[in-house]
XYZ file of C-alpha atoms in Angstrom:
398
model
C -58.803 64.430 -9.670
C -59.454 61.697 -7.111
C -56.664 59.487 -5.811
C -58.298 56.266 -4.657
C -55.565 53.826 -5.482
C -52.985 54.806 -8.065
C -52.193 57.469 -10.601
C -49.662 57.414 -13.386
C -48.055 60.151 -15.469
C -45.490 60.188 -18.257
C -43.008 63.023 -18.782
C -40.609 63.530 -21.665
C -37.534 65.749 -21.536
C -36.792 67.252 -24.935
C -33.878 69.336 -26.143
C -33.143 71.478 -29.142
C -31.014 69.913 -31.847
C -27.283 70.424 -31.687
C -24.080 68.776 -32.852
C -22.782 66.055 -30.530
C -19.150 66.576 -29.636
C -17.996 63.661 -27.536
C -15.494 64.639 -24.874
C -14.689 63.610 -21.358
C -17.096 64.972 -18.736
C -16.303 68.638 -18.057
C -15.028 69.966 -14.773
C -13.891 66.639 -13.349
C -10.937 66.011 -11.101
C -8.589 63.432 -12.562
C -8.534 60.322 -10.396
C -5.871 57.871 -11.456
C -6.559 55.454 -8.648
C -8.589 52.266 -8.708
C -11.926 53.705 -7.699
C -14.602 51.049 -8.003
C -18.121 51.410 -9.316
C -19.610 50.081 -6.096
C -17.799 52.610 -3.893
C -19.204 55.508 -5.892
C -22.717 54.200 -6.387
C -23.415 52.459 -3.107
C -26.030 49.784 -3.677
C -25.952 51.591 -6.254
C -27.835 54.637 -5.043
C -26.960 56.730 -8.117
C -26.877 55.795 -11.770
C -26.965 57.459 -15.180
C -29.055 57.229 -18.319
C -26.527 57.595 -21.128
C -27.786 55.607 -24.103
C -28.042 58.582 -26.467
C -27.172 62.280 -26.761
C -28.677 63.180 -23.354
C -26.955 62.098 -20.143
C -28.885 62.361 -16.907
C -28.270 61.252 -13.320
C -30.929 59.775 -11.084
C -30.992 58.698 -7.437
C -32.894 55.935 -5.693
C -34.992 58.341 -3.587
C -36.362 60.264 -6.582
C -33.805 63.026 -7.156
C -33.026 63.607 -10.840
C -30.382 65.335 -12.903
C -28.021 65.951 -9.992
C -24.630 64.316 -9.502
C -23.282 62.637 -6.353
C -20.943 65.651 -6.091
C -23.948 68.024 -5.784
C -23.560 69.511 -9.265
C -25.616 69.776 -12.447
C -26.613 66.274 -13.495
C -28.300 66.720 -16.866
C -25.937 67.080 -19.840
C -26.777 67.837 -23.460
C -25.113 67.055 -25.731
C -23.719 64.144 -23.747
C -20.133 64.828 -22.758
C -20.415 68.622 -22.933
C -21.863 71.313 -20.655
C -24.533 70.886 -18.006
C -28.080 71.802 -18.986
C -30.121 70.853 -15.896
C -28.926 71.466 -12.350
C -31.660 69.459 -10.635
C -35.221 68.323 -11.146
C -37.821 66.300 -9.303
C -41.551 65.627 -9.028
C -43.980 67.383 -6.672
C -47.534 66.466 -5.699
C -50.240 67.743 -3.398
C -53.782 66.791 -2.417
C -56.628 67.160 0.075
C -56.763 64.319 2.619
C -59.979 62.655 3.770
C -60.729 59.847 6.187
C -63.467 58.322 4.021
C -63.656 57.334 0.346
C -66.711 59.549 -0.161
C -64.553 62.601 0.648
C -66.947 63.900 3.300
C -64.709 63.865 6.404
C -61.440 65.771 6.208
C -58.326 64.404 7.890
C -58.351 65.849 11.402
C -54.666 66.680 11.769
C -53.944 68.123 8.305
C -56.060 68.410 5.165
C -53.672 69.822 2.545
C -50.620 67.609 2.076
C -47.586 68.089 -0.133
C -44.759 65.759 -1.103
C -41.996 65.216 -3.629
C -38.808 67.180 -3.980
C -37.167 70.413 -5.066
C -33.858 71.461 -3.481
C -34.521 69.007 -0.676
C -36.631 65.900 -0.841
C -39.504 64.360 1.088
C -39.011 60.768 -0.015
C -36.768 57.855 0.890
C -35.711 54.866 -1.203
C -37.674 51.632 -0.937
C -41.179 50.265 -1.246
C -44.048 50.433 1.209
C -44.597 46.899 2.469
C -48.208 46.011 3.178
C -51.215 48.297 3.037
C -53.455 50.207 5.387
C -52.673 49.864 9.077
C -49.895 47.343 8.415
C -48.026 49.422 5.818
C -44.382 50.127 6.712
C -41.454 51.548 4.724
C -38.853 49.119 3.449
C -35.469 49.386 5.180
C -33.153 51.554 3.112
C -30.053 49.449 3.832
C -31.323 46.338 2.051
C -29.384 45.206 -1.019
C -32.477 45.438 -3.241
C -33.246 49.049 -2.243
C -31.298 50.773 -4.995
C -31.428 51.902 -8.583
C -31.722 49.288 -11.318
C -30.364 49.982 -14.790
C -30.594 47.704 -17.818
C -29.195 48.106 -21.300
C -30.521 45.443 -23.637
C -27.320 45.215 -25.700
C -24.960 45.138 -22.707
C -23.641 41.672 -23.566
C -22.259 42.974 -26.864
C -20.889 46.326 -25.655
C -17.347 47.051 -26.795
C -14.556 47.803 -24.352
C -14.610 51.425 -25.516
C -18.342 51.650 -24.780
C -17.873 50.126 -21.336
C -15.027 52.502 -20.547
C -17.034 55.530 -21.622
C -19.921 54.349 -19.457
C -17.536 53.921 -16.512
C -15.982 57.347 -17.058
C -19.411 58.967 -16.907
C -20.502 57.081 -13.797
C -17.209 57.597 -11.976
C -16.869 61.159 -13.330
C -13.277 60.656 -14.426
C -11.599 61.085 -17.829
C -11.966 58.059 -20.060
C -8.211 57.555 -20.302
C -8.145 57.027 -16.517
C -10.649 54.159 -16.616
C -9.131 50.761 -15.890
C -10.220 47.440 -17.337
C -11.479 46.481 -13.873
C -13.723 49.549 -13.728
C -15.077 48.758 -17.190
C -15.757 45.213 -15.973
C -17.660 46.661 -13.001
C -20.019 48.389 -15.444
C -20.601 45.158 -17.351
C -21.177 43.187 -14.153
C -23.686 45.737 -12.846
C -25.621 45.573 -16.118
C -25.576 41.784 -15.908
C -26.763 41.815 -12.291
C -29.574 44.262 -12.962
C -30.710 42.363 -16.062
C -30.917 39.105 -14.104
C -32.336 40.655 -10.899
C -34.817 43.029 -12.575
C -37.438 43.482 -9.803
C -40.634 42.630 -11.663
C -42.251 41.453 -8.416
C -41.759 44.943 -6.970
C -43.314 46.679 -9.978
C -40.494 47.079 -12.506
C -41.881 46.993 -16.075
C -41.156 44.270 -18.596
C -41.946 43.560 -22.234
C -44.476 40.720 -22.325
C -44.021 39.386 -25.846
C -46.055 36.218 -25.294
C -48.832 38.269 -23.665
C -49.322 35.960 -20.691
C -48.975 38.717 -18.049
C -46.039 36.836 -16.511
C -42.362 37.706 -16.790
C -40.668 34.680 -18.305
C -36.971 34.850 -17.537
C -34.746 35.756 -20.461
C -32.260 33.097 -21.642
C -28.611 33.839 -21.001
C -26.843 35.736 -23.766
C -24.401 33.663 -25.784
C -22.972 33.270 -29.270
C -26.282 31.741 -30.353
C -28.633 33.955 -28.307
C -27.985 37.659 -28.847
C -29.870 40.882 -28.290
C -31.558 40.380 -31.675
C -32.851 37.003 -30.491
C -35.023 38.718 -27.894
C -37.310 39.969 -30.663
C -36.859 37.239 -33.260
C -37.664 34.501 -30.724
C -40.424 36.460 -28.972
C -38.764 36.472 -25.540
C -39.785 38.640 -22.597
C -37.230 41.190 -21.459
C -36.795 43.815 -18.731
C -37.744 47.345 -19.740
C -40.366 49.127 -21.799
C -41.537 49.356 -25.392
C -44.171 51.369 -27.201
C -47.082 49.971 -29.169
C -44.556 48.042 -31.280
C -42.900 45.491 -29.003
C -40.170 45.075 -31.603
C -38.881 48.598 -30.853
C -37.943 48.545 -27.140
C -36.064 51.234 -25.272
C -32.296 50.804 -25.388
C -31.721 51.621 -21.700
C -34.118 51.662 -18.747
C -33.715 52.750 -15.110
C -36.191 51.796 -12.406
C -36.409 52.798 -8.775
C -39.077 52.872 -6.077
C -39.395 55.240 -3.129
C -41.957 56.412 -0.572
C -43.015 59.327 1.631
C -43.362 57.514 4.975
C -40.653 59.544 6.716
C -42.411 62.235 8.800
C -39.165 64.153 9.307
C -38.322 64.263 5.594
C -41.822 65.331 4.574
C -42.020 67.958 7.307
C -38.589 69.285 6.381
C -39.631 69.567 2.751
C -43.054 71.188 3.033
C -44.257 71.240 6.639
C -46.667 68.482 5.674
C -47.544 65.113 7.112
C -46.900 61.979 5.016
C -49.526 60.719 2.587
C -48.542 57.030 2.514
C -47.547 57.090 -1.146
C -45.255 54.649 -2.947
C -43.702 56.021 -6.126
C -42.391 53.761 -8.868
C -40.303 55.683 -11.404
C -39.252 54.350 -14.784
C -36.784 56.327 -16.913
C -35.819 55.283 -20.418
C -34.161 56.354 -23.628
C -33.554 55.014 -27.112
C -30.233 54.184 -28.723
C -30.668 56.501 -31.662
C -29.541 59.733 -33.231
C -31.681 62.642 -34.371
C -34.724 63.795 -32.440
C -35.435 60.541 -30.576
C -31.803 60.455 -29.504
C -32.084 63.901 -27.946
C -34.652 63.070 -25.285
C -35.611 60.660 -22.555
C -38.878 59.577 -20.952
C -40.041 59.162 -17.366
C -43.138 57.414 -16.078
C -44.246 58.081 -12.511
C -46.611 55.617 -10.830
C -48.004 56.694 -7.461
C -49.758 54.140 -5.245
C -51.718 55.063 -2.133
C -50.680 52.335 0.333
C -51.286 53.899 3.732
C -49.323 53.509 6.928
C -50.265 57.039 8.026
C -52.153 58.301 11.067
C -55.893 58.332 10.393
C -56.993 59.061 13.974
C -54.781 61.602 15.794
C -56.513 60.899 19.110
C -55.721 57.187 19.194
C -52.744 57.217 16.846
C -54.399 54.539 14.709
C -52.769 53.944 11.330
C -54.483 53.288 8.030
C -55.040 54.674 4.552
C -56.312 58.163 3.836
C -58.210 59.092 0.682
C -57.104 61.962 -1.525
C -59.031 64.364 -3.709
C -57.944 67.315 -5.863
C -54.544 65.760 -6.526
C -52.093 67.970 -8.393
C -48.739 66.862 -9.812
C -45.873 69.022 -11.026
C -42.605 68.460 -12.850
C -40.211 70.787 -11.009
C -36.863 71.780 -12.494
C -33.943 74.120 -11.950
C -32.344 74.270 -15.406
C -28.850 75.714 -15.684
C -28.156 75.856 -19.403
C -24.390 76.120 -19.413
C -23.793 79.405 -17.590
C -26.920 79.964 -15.490
C -26.603 83.755 -15.604
C -28.234 84.165 -19.013
C -30.984 81.532 -18.950
C -34.553 82.421 -19.946
C -37.574 80.195 -19.336
C -40.820 80.062 -21.250
C -43.745 77.846 -22.169
C -45.662 76.796 -25.262
C -49.330 76.505 -24.313
C -50.201 74.739 -27.574
C -47.555 72.031 -27.239
C -47.742 72.043 -23.409
C -43.976 72.367 -23.123
C -42.053 74.289 -20.501
C -38.558 75.145 -21.674
C -35.340 77.037 -21.054
C -33.133 78.716 -23.636
C -30.100 80.966 -23.664
C -30.647 84.708 -23.589
C -27.793 85.168 -26.045
C -26.590 83.345 -29.116
C -23.570 82.059 -27.241
C -22.808 80.645 -23.809
C -19.409 80.600 -22.121
C -19.740 76.958 -21.039
C -20.851 75.655 -24.423
C -18.192 77.744 -26.145
C -15.606 75.507 -24.466
C -16.896 72.721 -26.712
C -17.315 74.836 -29.831
C -21.102 74.669 -29.566
C -23.992 77.063 -29.581
C -26.273 76.593 -26.557
C -29.243 74.234 -27.030
C -32.671 74.548 -25.447
C -34.201 72.048 -23.020
C -37.880 71.421 -22.322
C -40.372 69.237 -20.450
C -43.638 67.878 -21.801
C -46.372 65.816 -20.143
C -47.187 63.090 -22.675
C -49.831 61.527 -20.464
C -51.550 62.945 -17.435
C -52.541 61.068 -14.295
C -54.546 57.885 -14.749
C -57.088 57.268 -11.998
C -60.049 55.055 -11.144
C -63.041 56.668 -12.765
C -65.750 54.239 -13.876
C -64.813 54.301 -17.561
C -62.300 52.786 -19.983
C -59.213 54.317 -21.538
C -55.943 53.512 -23.264
C -53.379 54.349 -20.599
C -49.929 53.088 -21.504
C -47.419 52.814 -24.314
C -48.529 49.260 -25.084
C -52.058 50.553 -25.804
C -53.520 48.427 -23.021
C -57.187 49.015 -22.271
C -57.953 49.534 -18.586
C -61.522 49.190 -17.302
C -62.100 51.361 -14.227
C -64.765 50.207 -11.824
C -64.706 52.641 -8.905
């Protein structure tokens, strides 16, 4: 696989069916103070996908399924035991100075990035390309996670309080009206400030390739009006634009920190910007037991191309490999077993026994959790292919 400009992959996390038993998050410390959403989340740096039966944490620098308290961050069923301790995305490639892949990078050929128990990336875009490419400052207000829920304007107080309890990791009865309002206000901010210009996806219902701002929600313009009136909206949809995802998280990060990359793998940076979209559907049944992630990797440069002079530029990458890495802890981690289905291309974890001490606390049998690549990397290749959930046809010329 060549990496001339950008590659894109889609991953789905699937779980075995189980009975949802809604409870307060397990193992939390009761906080009866007035903790605010902003103090916990930063810009916010962390947020959760919690639109259906699977709750997962994500962080602005690419970490997934891990809480701010350094604990398991993937929960299924939502509100019960942890199922994933941590996961992330890993990639590697051979670096060349030229696009013909004839001259290897002088200082290091094999390069590796991503994250496992530590991470090689930092939040923010890469501004510019080639020799002028630089990482975006991480302390900017826009360098954060963005989370939209298309029905946020009609969420009930109970829904807002449950959302706040999961983000703040406190029992729902401890959530104040002010904390619930913080959740609403963050949804409203992210909906209005959705960073389309930075690469965040949107549903283009009038097919003009431009994001036309959504009208303000009101008594006469509701979430149903988005479809009935053919309005653009932040987020993603499949081939049917009338069936959009219920909740979408977007973040962008990069590998232009030599110290982070070296600490992760002993590698030099590759000059890669990663745009990650995570989404789920407000549904029950099978579709309500999974979530999707799309990873877009863009080769922007800003790395040393001549070690002698220190000149910066863009390297070219061949033999690119990507990997969904995970440390699943299905309830009690001591009896987990992993496996794979080579026909369905799913890697999964299940319990070695018919019961699990953590899930027993909720009166449940342990589920199983798996990962599946729905779409592999998309690259420039001189042909045409359907490459995204909107069935868009991309003509490759290189």
